[in-house]
Amino acid sequence: MGRNPRRDLLAGLTVAVVALPLALGFGISSGAGAEAGLATAVVAGALAAVFGGSNLQVSGPTGAMTVVLVPIVAQYGTGGVLAVGLLAGLMMIALALARAGRYMSYVPAPVIEGFTLGIAGVIGLQQVPAALGVAKPDGAKVVVIAWRSAGEFVRQPDWTAAGLTAGVVVLMLAGARWKPTVPFSLVAVAGATLAVKAAHLDAALIGHLPSGLPAPSLSFLHPASVPSLLAPALAVAALAALESLMSASAADAMSVGQRHDSDKELFGQGLANLAAPLFGGVAATGAIARTAVNVRSGAGSRLAALSHAAVLAVIVFAAAPLVSGIPLAALAGVLIATAIRMVEVGSLRAMARATRSDAVILVLTAAATLALDLVKAVLIGMGVAGALALRAVARQARLDQVPLDRGDHSEEEHRLLTEHIVAYRIDGPLFFAAAHRFLMELTEVADVRVVILRMSRVSTLDATGALVLKDAIGKLTRRGIIVMASGIRPGQLRTLDSLGVLDRLRAEGRVYDSTPDAIRAARAHLHVAGVLPDPADPVVLANR
């Protein structure tokens, strides 16, 4: 996509129109206030646009980050949440310098889908008090707060708030289907604001907003409190990194010829989060919805995201009195509609039908997001996904008995060979997830004199697998069975040698480069032991 400043400026204006109600709503939902949401959108949006690794990414306050910030505000206050944002920014810069961006691509798709579904549920439930016009009840979990709010509404219904919320939701969802290019979120909020003023309705409003950004300050940062804020800062940094890189990847997929730099994106987002708290802003991330609007509006360079931040800055400085008259119920409606639109039913259905494991991961991640918190939800999802993946990989490990080559031997001699020599081919990974089953299968060998382990097809070998192999060799040897190994890959020798797996076999000269060499050695051993006749015996030669 070629550069077109006019098109970029129009795209930035379009994104700003969409971002304004979201910035206000997410700022209020986080507990830091509407002014914090606007400051975040302006400062973080501008810095991430200039220093980030994506030409199309639009950054600012998001629903996912709001979910994380609510308990931080409740526990540490507004000053605490600003300090957490600053510390998270430093952590993200450290991640960028450590070139950790590439590892974010390993998050499984079911975890991301379940995470998004859970976030949508949390965002929607967070809006219930404002949507119903009741004071936010006490409670740490959004489900409990929403339930108590519904009970309070039943006792004292506020139909004005409920009607405004419902009207905004319906207009946004229906309008998006009718004319997707029209910013119905702003239309709905403007309509609700005019309706409240014209009909003199009793509705809670945003209230006074300062005209402009505050002077940069570090007054919120108290060194003594930093140790207690490191854990929540790590959670914020992890979420900001994950969501920003997911959004940048989505922008690449929606555009032609664009490719983001993961480490540079982490650096830009870290710088944005480092600076936003100085102006009263909360933690920010790349915003998937606003980035999508940016791409679909024809943006081709960073100028679009930068102009979006500039338009919001003009609103902060020039239109604060107008913004202060917006009903809180209208913003609740914007966020509820946004949460509904986050849920891609077709994608969820396809993911749930893909495999049973994918469905389990998706449901567990979504449930953990609702019941616990976002970072724990991702850790649980990643843990379950990793365990299921290990199980699937472990099932690929096989221990197959392979027939010996008849060669020049008579039927009688071949029968004797197969009765006393068994060759096993180990296929696939031999690591901790498959080791126990391997040991059980191998040590059940009976009525043989020689076991040949063909290892040329072992794809992965870890310390657990090597120790299990050593144990199996020891058990077979104690039963009087000669164990030989063939075809060991050079890359696996270090693991085997460091744990002494091959020491005994090497001392007895029973490690061979190829399986035919091992078979010849096994036959020679049986000849010496008198189990097989000497091939040079005149009687044997006469029978051939």
Coordinates of C-alpha atoms in Angstrom, one line a residue:
M1 CA 0.0 0.0 0.0
G2 CA 1.6 3.3 -1.1
R3 CA 1.8 6.4 1.1
N4 CA -1.1 8.7 0.9
P5 CA -1.1 11.4 3.6
R6 CA -4.6 12.6 2.9
R7 CA -5.9 9.0 3.2
D8 CA -3.9 8.5 6.4
L9 CA -5.3 11.7 7.9
L10 CA -8.9 10.7 7.1
A11 CA -8.3 7.2 8.6
G12 CA -6.9 8.8 11.7
L13 CA -10.0 11.0 12.0
T14 CA -12.2 8.0 11.6
V15 CA -10.4 6.0 14.3
A16 CA -10.5 9.0 16.7
V17 CA -14.3 9.2 16.3
V18 CA -14.5 5.5 17.2
A19 CA -11.9 5.7 20.0
L20 CA -13.4 8.7 21.9
P21 CA -16.3 6.9 23.6
L22 CA -14.1 3.8 24.1
A23 CA -11.3 5.8 25.8
L24 CA -13.9 7.5 28.1
G25 CA -15.6 4.2 28.9
F26 CA -12.5 2.2 29.6
G27 CA -11.1 5.0 31.7
I28 CA -14.2 5.1 33.9
S29 CA -14.4 1.2 34.0
S30 CA -10.8 1.0 35.2
G31 CA -11.7 3.2 38.2
A32 CA -9.1 5.8 37.2
G33 CA -11.6 8.2 35.6
A34 CA -12.6 9.4 32.1
E35 CA -9.6 11.8 32.1
A36 CA -7.2 8.9 32.6
G37 CA -8.7 7.2 29.5
L38 CA -8.3 10.2 27.3
A39 CA -4.7 10.9 28.6
T40 CA -3.8 7.3 27.8
A41 CA -5.3 7.5 24.3
V42 CA -3.4 10.7 23.5
V43 CA 0.0 10.1 25.0
A44 CA 0.3 6.3 24.6
G45 CA -1.4 6.4 21.2
A46 CA 1.1 9.0 19.9
L47 CA 4.3 7.4 21.3
A48 CA 3.3 3.8 20.2
A49 CA 2.6 5.1 16.7
V50 CA 6.0 6.8 16.4
F51 CA 8.2 4.2 18.1
G52 CA 6.2 0.9 17.7
G53 CA 7.0 -1.9 15.2
S54 CA 3.7 -1.7 13.2
N55 CA 2.7 0.9 10.7
L56 CA -1.0 0.3 11.3
Q57 CA -1.3 -0.4 15.0
V58 CA -3.5 2.0 17.0
S59 CA -2.9 1.9 20.8
G60 CA -4.8 3.1 23.8
P61 CA -6.8 1.9 26.8
T62 CA -8.5 -1.5 26.1
G63 CA -11.1 -3.7 27.6
A64 CA -8.6 -6.5 28.4
M65 CA -6.3 -4.0 30.3
T66 CA -9.2 -2.5 32.1
V67 CA -10.1 -5.9 33.5
V68 CA -6.6 -6.2 35.0
L69 CA -6.5 -2.6 36.3
V70 CA -9.8 -2.7 38.2
P71 CA -8.5 -4.8 41.1
I72 CA -5.2 -2.8 41.1
V73 CA -7.1 0.5 41.5
A74 CA -9.2 -1.1 44.3
Q75 CA -6.1 -2.3 46.2
Y76 CA -3.5 0.4 45.5
G77 CA -5.6 3.5 44.5
T78 CA -5.0 5.7 41.4
G79 CA -1.4 6.4 42.4
G80 CA -0.7 2.7 42.6
V81 CA -2.2 2.0 39.1
L82 CA 0.0 4.8 37.6
A83 CA 3.1 3.3 39.2
V84 CA 2.2 -0.1 37.9
G85 CA 1.8 1.3 34.4
L86 CA 5.3 2.9 34.6
L87 CA 6.9 -0.3 36.0
A88 CA 5.2 -2.4 33.3
G89 CA 6.6 0.0 30.7
L90 CA 10.1 -0.6 31.9
M91 CA 9.5 -4.4 31.9
M92 CA 8.3 -4.2 28.3
I93 CA 11.4 -2.3 27.2
A94 CA 13.5 -5.0 28.9
L95 CA 11.5 -7.7 27.0
A96 CA 12.2 -5.8 23.7
L97 CA 15.9 -5.5 24.5
A98 CA 16.0 -9.2 25.3
R99 CA 14.3 -9.9 21.9
A100 CA 11.4 -11.8 23.5
G101 CA 8.9 -10.7 20.9
R102 CA 9.3 -13.9 18.8
Y103 CA 8.1 -16.1 21.7
M104 CA 4.7 -14.5 21.8
S105 CA 3.8 -16.3 18.6
Y106 CA 3.8 -19.6 20.5
V107 CA 0.5 -18.9 22.3
P108 CA -2.0 -21.5 21.0
A109 CA -5.0 -20.2 19.1
P110 CA -7.5 -21.9 21.6
V111 CA -5.9 -20.0 24.4
I112 CA -6.3 -16.7 22.5
E113 CA -9.9 -17.4 21.6
G114 CA -10.8 -18.5 25.1
F115 CA -9.0 -15.4 26.5
T116 CA -11.0 -13.1 24.2
L117 CA -14.3 -14.8 25.0
G118 CA -13.6 -14.4 28.7
I119 CA -12.5 -10.8 28.4
A120 CA -15.8 -10.0 26.5
G121 CA -17.7 -11.6 29.3
V122 CA -15.8 -9.6 32.0
I123 CA -16.2 -6.3 30.1
G124 CA -20.0 -6.8 29.7
L125 CA -20.5 -7.7 33.4
Q126 CA -18.4 -4.7 34.5
Q127 CA -20.9 -2.4 32.9
V128 CA -24.0 -3.8 34.6
P129 CA -24.1 -1.3 37.5
A130 CA -23.8 1.8 35.2
A131 CA -26.2 0.2 32.7
L132 CA -28.8 -0.3 35.4
G133 CA -28.2 3.0 37.1
V134 CA -27.2 1.6 40.5
A135 CA -24.2 2.3 42.7
K136 CA -21.4 -0.3 42.3
P137 CA -21.9 -2.9 45.0
D138 CA -19.0 -4.3 47.0
G139 CA -17.3 -7.4 45.6
A140 CA -14.1 -8.6 44.1
K141 CA -15.6 -10.7 41.2
V142 CA -17.5 -9.2 38.3
V143 CA -20.1 -12.0 38.4
V144 CA -20.9 -11.2 42.0
I145 CA -21.0 -7.4 41.4
A146 CA -23.3 -7.9 38.4
W147 CA -25.6 -10.2 40.4
R148 CA -25.9 -7.7 43.3
S149 CA -26.5 -4.9 40.8
A150 CA -29.4 -6.8 39.2
G151 CA -30.9 -7.4 42.7
E152 CA -30.6 -3.7 43.5
F153 CA -32.2 -2.8 40.2
V154 CA -35.2 -5.1 40.9
R155 CA -35.7 -3.3 44.3
Q156 CA -35.3 0.2 42.8
P157 CA -35.5 0.2 39.0
D158 CA -33.9 3.0 37.1
W159 CA -35.5 2.8 33.7
T160 CA -33.7 5.9 32.3
A161 CA -30.3 4.3 32.6
A162 CA -31.5 0.9 31.4
G163 CA -33.3 2.5 28.4
L164 CA -30.2 4.6 27.4
T165 CA -28.0 1.5 27.6
A166 CA -30.3 -0.6 25.6
G167 CA -30.8 2.1 23.0
V168 CA -27.0 2.5 22.5
V169 CA -26.5 -1.3 22.3
V170 CA -29.2 -1.8 19.7
L171 CA -28.2 1.2 17.6
M172 CA -24.5 0.1 17.6
L173 CA -25.2 -3.5 16.7
A174 CA -27.9 -2.9 14.2
G175 CA -25.9 0.0 12.6
A176 CA -22.8 -2.1 12.3
R177 CA -24.8 -4.6 10.2
W178 CA -26.5 -1.9 8.1
K179 CA -23.6 0.5 7.4
P180 CA -20.3 -0.8 8.9
T181 CA -18.4 2.4 7.8
V182 CA -20.5 4.7 10.0
P183 CA -19.1 5.3 13.6
F184 CA -22.4 4.4 15.3
S185 CA -20.8 4.4 18.7
L186 CA -20.3 8.2 18.5
V187 CA -23.8 8.6 16.9
A188 CA -25.4 6.6 19.8
V189 CA -23.5 8.5 22.5
A190 CA -24.3 11.9 21.0
G191 CA -28.0 10.8 20.6
A192 CA -28.2 9.7 24.2
T193 CA -26.5 12.9 25.5
L194 CA -29.0 15.1 23.5
A195 CA -31.9 13.0 24.7
V196 CA -30.9 13.5 28.4
K197 CA -30.5 17.3 27.9
A198 CA -33.7 17.8 25.8
A199 CA -35.9 15.7 28.1
H200 CA -34.2 16.8 31.3
L201 CA -33.8 13.1 32.3
D202 CA -32.2 12.2 35.6
A203 CA -29.1 10.3 34.5
A204 CA -25.6 10.1 36.0
L205 CA -23.1 12.0 33.8
I206 CA -19.3 11.9 33.3
G207 CA -19.0 15.2 35.1
H208 CA -16.2 17.7 35.0
L209 CA -13.1 17.1 32.9
P210 CA -9.9 19.2 32.9
S211 CA -9.3 21.1 29.7
G212 CA -5.9 19.7 28.7
L213 CA -3.4 17.2 30.0
P214 CA -1.7 17.7 33.4
A215 CA 2.0 18.6 33.6
P216 CA 4.2 15.5 33.7
S217 CA 4.8 14.4 37.3
L218 CA 6.3 11.4 39.2
S219 CA 4.5 12.4 42.4
F220 CA 2.6 9.1 42.4
L221 CA 5.7 7.0 42.6
H222 CA 6.9 6.0 46.1
P223 CA 10.0 3.9 46.2
A224 CA 8.9 2.0 49.3
S225 CA 5.8 0.7 47.5
V226 CA 7.6 -0.5 44.4
P227 CA 8.3 -4.1 45.7
S228 CA 4.6 -4.7 46.4
L229 CA 3.7 -3.4 42.9
L230 CA 6.1 -5.7 40.9
A231 CA 3.7 -8.6 40.7
P232 CA 0.8 -6.6 39.3
A233 CA 3.2 -4.7 37.0
L234 CA 4.5 -8.1 35.6
A235 CA 0.8 -9.1 35.0
V236 CA 0.2 -5.8 33.2
A237 CA 3.4 -6.1 31.1
A238 CA 2.6 -9.6 30.1
L239 CA -0.9 -8.7 29.0
A240 CA 0.2 -5.6 27.2
A241 CA 2.9 -7.5 25.3
L242 CA 0.5 -10.3 24.4
E243 CA -2.4 -8.1 23.3
S244 CA -0.2 -5.7 21.4
L245 CA 1.5 -8.4 19.4
M246 CA -1.8 -10.1 18.7
S247 CA -3.2 -6.8 17.4
A248 CA -0.2 -6.2 15.3
S249 CA -0.4 -9.6 13.8
A250 CA -4.1 -9.0 13.0
A251 CA -3.2 -5.8 11.3
D252 CA -0.7 -7.6 9.1
A253 CA -3.3 -10.2 8.2
M254 CA -5.8 -7.5 7.2
S255 CA -3.4 -5.5 5.0
V256 CA -1.2 -6.1 2.0
G257 CA 2.6 -6.0 2.2
Q258 CA 2.7 -5.0 5.9
R259 CA 4.8 -6.9 8.5
H260 CA 5.4 -5.7 12.0
D261 CA 8.6 -6.0 14.0
S262 CA 7.7 -7.8 17.3
D263 CA 10.7 -6.5 19.3
K264 CA 10.3 -2.9 18.1
E265 CA 6.6 -3.1 18.9
L266 CA 7.3 -4.2 22.4
F267 CA 9.8 -1.3 22.7
G268 CA 7.2 1.2 21.5
Q269 CA 4.5 -0.1 23.8
G270 CA 6.9 0.0 26.7
L271 CA 7.8 3.6 26.0
A272 CA 4.1 4.5 25.7
N273 CA 3.4 2.8 29.1
L274 CA 6.4 4.5 30.6
A275 CA 5.2 8.0 29.6
A276 CA 1.4 7.7 29.9
P277 CA 1.4 7.6 33.8
L278 CA 3.4 10.8 33.9
F279 CA 0.3 12.6 32.4
G280 CA -2.2 10.7 34.5
G281 CA -2.8 7.9 32.0
V282 CA -3.2 4.2 32.7
A283 CA -1.5 1.2 31.0
A284 CA -2.2 0.9 27.3
T285 CA -1.9 -1.8 24.6
G286 CA -2.5 -2.2 20.9
A287 CA -6.2 -2.1 20.4
I288 CA -7.5 -4.7 17.9
A289 CA -10.9 -3.0 17.2
R290 CA -9.3 0.4 16.6
T291 CA -6.5 -1.1 14.6
A292 CA -9.1 -2.9 12.4
V293 CA -10.9 0.4 11.8
N294 CA -7.6 2.0 10.9
V295 CA -6.8 -0.6 8.3
R296 CA -10.3 -0.7 6.8
S297 CA -10.3 3.1 6.5
G298 CA -7.3 2.9 4.2
A299 CA -4.4 3.7 6.5
G300 CA -1.0 3.0 5.0
S301 CA 1.5 4.5 7.4
R302 CA 2.0 5.6 11.0
L303 CA 0.6 9.0 10.2
A304 CA -3.0 7.6 10.7
A305 CA -2.4 6.4 14.2
L306 CA -0.5 9.6 15.1
S307 CA -3.3 11.8 13.7
H308 CA -5.9 9.8 15.7
A309 CA -4.0 10.8 18.9
A310 CA -3.8 14.4 17.7
V311 CA -7.6 14.6 17.1
L312 CA -8.2 13.2 20.6
A313 CA -5.8 15.8 22.0
V314 CA -7.8 18.6 20.4
I315 CA -10.9 17.2 22.0
V316 CA -9.2 17.1 25.4
F317 CA -8.1 20.7 25.0
A318 CA -11.2 22.2 23.3
A319 CA -14.3 20.1 23.9
A320 CA -14.0 18.9 27.5
P321 CA -17.2 20.7 28.6
L322 CA -19.2 18.9 25.9
V323 CA -17.7 15.5 26.8
S324 CA -18.6 16.0 30.5
G325 CA -22.3 15.9 29.7
I326 CA -22.2 12.3 28.3
P327 CA -24.4 9.9 30.4
L328 CA -22.5 7.0 32.0
A329 CA -25.2 4.6 30.9
A330 CA -24.5 5.5 27.3
L331 CA -20.8 4.6 27.7
A332 CA -21.9 1.4 29.4
G333 CA -23.9 0.6 26.3
V334 CA -20.9 1.3 24.1
L335 CA -18.8 -1.1 26.0
I336 CA -21.5 -3.8 26.2
A337 CA -21.9 -3.6 22.4
T338 CA -18.1 -3.7 22.0
A339 CA -18.0 -6.9 24.2
I340 CA -20.7 -8.5 22.1
R341 CA -18.8 -7.7 18.9
M342 CA -15.6 -9.2 20.3
V343 CA -17.2 -12.7 20.3
E344 CA -16.7 -14.3 16.9
V345 CA -19.3 -17.0 17.0
G346 CA -18.1 -18.7 13.8
S347 CA -14.5 -18.8 15.0
L348 CA -15.4 -20.2 18.4
R349 CA -17.6 -22.9 16.8
A350 CA -14.8 -23.9 14.4
M351 CA -12.2 -24.0 17.2
A352 CA -14.5 -26.1 19.4
R353 CA -15.1 -28.5 16.6
A354 CA -11.4 -28.8 15.6
T355 CA -10.4 -31.3 18.3
R356 CA -11.6 -32.2 21.8
S357 CA -8.3 -30.8 23.2
D358 CA -8.9 -27.4 21.5
A359 CA -12.4 -27.2 22.9
V360 CA -11.2 -28.1 26.5
I361 CA -8.5 -25.4 26.3
L362 CA -10.9 -22.8 25.0
V363 CA -13.5 -23.4 27.7
L364 CA -11.0 -23.6 30.5
T365 CA -9.3 -20.4 29.5
A366 CA -12.6 -18.5 29.2
A367 CA -13.9 -19.8 32.5
A368 CA -10.6 -19.0 34.3
T369 CA -10.7 -15.4 32.8
L370 CA -14.2 -14.9 34.3
A371 CA -13.5 -16.6 37.7
L372 CA -9.8 -15.6 38.3
D373 CA -7.8 -13.0 36.4
L374 CA -6.4 -12.7 32.9
V375 CA -2.8 -13.7 33.6
K376 CA -3.8 -16.7 35.6
A377 CA -6.2 -17.6 32.8
V378 CA -3.5 -17.5 30.2
L379 CA -1.1 -19.5 32.4
I380 CA -3.8 -22.1 32.9
G381 CA -4.6 -22.2 29.2
M382 CA -0.9 -22.5 28.3
G383 CA -0.4 -25.2 31.0
V384 CA -3.3 -27.3 29.8
A385 CA -2.4 -26.8 26.1
G386 CA 1.2 -27.8 26.9
A387 CA 0.1 -30.9 28.8
L388 CA -2.2 -32.0 26.0
A389 CA 0.5 -31.3 23.4
L390 CA 3.0 -33.4 25.3
R391 CA 0.5 -36.2 25.5
A392 CA -0.1 -36.1 21.8
V393 CA 3.7 -36.1 21.1
A394 CA 4.3 -38.9 23.6
R395 CA 1.8 -41.1 21.8
Q396 CA 3.9 -40.8 18.7
A397 CA 6.7 -42.7 20.4
R398 CA 6.6 -46.4 19.3
L399 CA 8.6 -49.5 20.1
D400 CA 8.3 -51.9 17.2
Q401 CA 9.8 -55.4 16.9
V402 CA 11.3 -55.6 13.4
P403 CA 12.0 -58.9 11.5
L404 CA 15.6 -60.0 11.0
D405 CA 16.9 -60.3 7.5
R406 CA 16.8 -64.0 6.4
G407 CA 19.9 -63.5 4.2
D408 CA 21.6 -66.8 3.4
H409 CA 20.3 -68.7 6.4
S410 CA 18.1 -71.8 6.3
E411 CA 14.6 -71.9 7.7
E412 CA 15.8 -73.8 10.8
E413 CA 18.7 -71.3 11.4
H414 CA 16.4 -68.4 10.9
R415 CA 13.9 -69.8 13.4
L416 CA 16.7 -70.2 15.9
L417 CA 17.8 -66.6 15.2
T418 CA 14.3 -65.1 15.7
E419 CA 13.8 -67.1 18.9
H420 CA 17.0 -65.8 20.5
I421 CA 17.6 -62.3 18.9
V422 CA 15.0 -59.5 19.0
A423 CA 15.5 -56.2 17.2
Y424 CA 13.4 -53.2 18.4
R425 CA 13.1 -50.0 16.5
I426 CA 12.4 -46.9 18.6
D427 CA 10.4 -44.3 16.6
G428 CA 9.7 -40.7 17.6
P429 CA 10.5 -38.8 20.8
L430 CA 11.9 -40.5 23.8
F431 CA 11.4 -38.0 26.6
F432 CA 9.7 -37.7 30.0
A433 CA 6.1 -37.9 28.7
A434 CA 6.7 -41.2 26.9
A435 CA 9.4 -42.7 29.1
H436 CA 7.4 -44.8 31.5
R437 CA 5.4 -46.5 28.8
F438 CA 8.6 -47.2 26.9
L439 CA 10.2 -48.8 30.0
M440 CA 7.2 -51.0 30.6
E441 CA 7.1 -52.3 27.0
L442 CA 10.9 -52.9 26.7
T443 CA 11.4 -54.8 30.0
E444 CA 8.5 -57.2 29.2
V445 CA 10.7 -58.9 26.6
A446 CA 10.9 -62.6 27.3
D447 CA 12.7 -65.8 26.1
V448 CA 15.4 -64.1 24.2
R449 CA 19.2 -64.0 24.5
V450 CA 20.0 -60.7 22.6
V451 CA 18.0 -57.4 22.3
I452 CA 19.1 -54.9 19.7
L453 CA 17.9 -51.4 20.1
R454 CA 17.7 -49.6 16.8
M455 CA 17.9 -45.8 17.7
S456 CA 18.4 -44.2 14.3
R457 CA 14.7 -42.9 14.3
V458 CA 14.7 -41.4 17.8
S459 CA 13.7 -37.8 17.1
T460 CA 14.0 -36.3 20.6
L461 CA 15.9 -37.5 23.7
D462 CA 15.9 -35.8 27.1
A463 CA 17.4 -36.7 30.4
T464 CA 14.3 -38.6 31.6
G465 CA 14.2 -40.6 28.4
A466 CA 18.0 -41.4 28.7
L467 CA 17.6 -42.5 32.3
V468 CA 14.7 -44.7 31.5
L469 CA 16.8 -46.3 28.7
K470 CA 19.6 -46.8 31.1
D471 CA 17.2 -48.5 33.6
A472 CA 15.8 -50.7 30.9
I473 CA 19.3 -51.8 29.8
G474 CA 20.2 -52.6 33.4
K475 CA 17.0 -54.7 33.9
L476 CA 17.6 -56.7 30.8
T477 CA 21.2 -57.2 31.6
R478 CA 20.4 -58.5 35.1
R479 CA 18.2 -61.1 33.4
G480 CA 21.1 -62.4 31.4
I481 CA 20.0 -60.7 28.2
I482 CA 22.7 -59.2 26.0
V483 CA 21.8 -55.6 25.0
M484 CA 23.2 -54.0 21.9
A485 CA 22.6 -50.5 20.5
S486 CA 22.8 -49.3 16.9
G487 CA 22.4 -46.1 14.8
I488 CA 22.7 -43.6 17.7
R489 CA 22.6 -40.0 16.3
P490 CA 25.6 -37.8 17.2
G491 CA 23.4 -35.1 18.6
Q492 CA 22.0 -37.6 21.2
L493 CA 25.4 -38.9 22.3
R494 CA 26.0 -36.0 24.6
T495 CA 22.8 -36.7 26.6
L496 CA 23.5 -40.4 26.8
D497 CA 27.2 -40.0 27.7
S498 CA 26.5 -37.4 30.4
L499 CA 24.2 -39.8 32.2
G500 CA 26.4 -42.9 31.6
V501 CA 23.8 -44.7 29.7
L502 CA 26.2 -46.3 27.3
D503 CA 29.2 -46.9 29.6
R504 CA 28.5 -50.6 30.1
L505 CA 27.6 -51.3 26.5
R506 CA 30.8 -49.5 25.3
A507 CA 33.0 -51.4 27.8
E508 CA 31.6 -54.6 26.3
G509 CA 31.9 -53.4 22.7
R510 CA 28.1 -53.5 22.1
V511 CA 27.5 -50.1 20.5
Y512 CA 27.4 -50.3 16.7
D513 CA 27.1 -47.8 13.8
S514 CA 24.5 -49.8 11.9
T515 CA 22.0 -52.5 12.6
P516 CA 23.5 -55.1 10.3
D517 CA 26.8 -54.8 12.3
A518 CA 24.8 -55.4 15.5
I519 CA 23.0 -58.4 14.0
R520 CA 26.3 -60.0 12.9
A521 CA 27.7 -59.5 16.4
A522 CA 24.6 -61.0 18.0
R523 CA 24.9 -64.1 15.7
A524 CA 28.5 -64.5 16.6
H525 CA 27.7 -64.3 20.3
L526 CA 25.1 -67.1 19.9
H527 CA 27.5 -69.2 17.9
V528 CA 30.1 -68.9 20.7
A529 CA 27.4 -69.7 23.3
G530 CA 26.5 -72.8 21.3
V531 CA 22.9 -71.7 20.7
L532 CA 23.5 -71.5 16.9
P533 CA 25.7 -73.9 15.0
D534 CA 29.0 -72.7 13.7
P535 CA 28.4 -71.6 10.1
A536 CA 31.8 -73.2 9.1
D537 CA 30.7 -76.6 10.5
P538 CA 30.8 -79.2 7.6
V539 CA 27.3 -80.5 8.7
V540 CA 25.9 -77.0 8.4
L541 CA 27.6 -76.5 5.0
A542 CA 26.3 -79.8 3.7
N543 CA 22.7 -78.9 4.7
R544 CA 22.8 -75.6 2.7

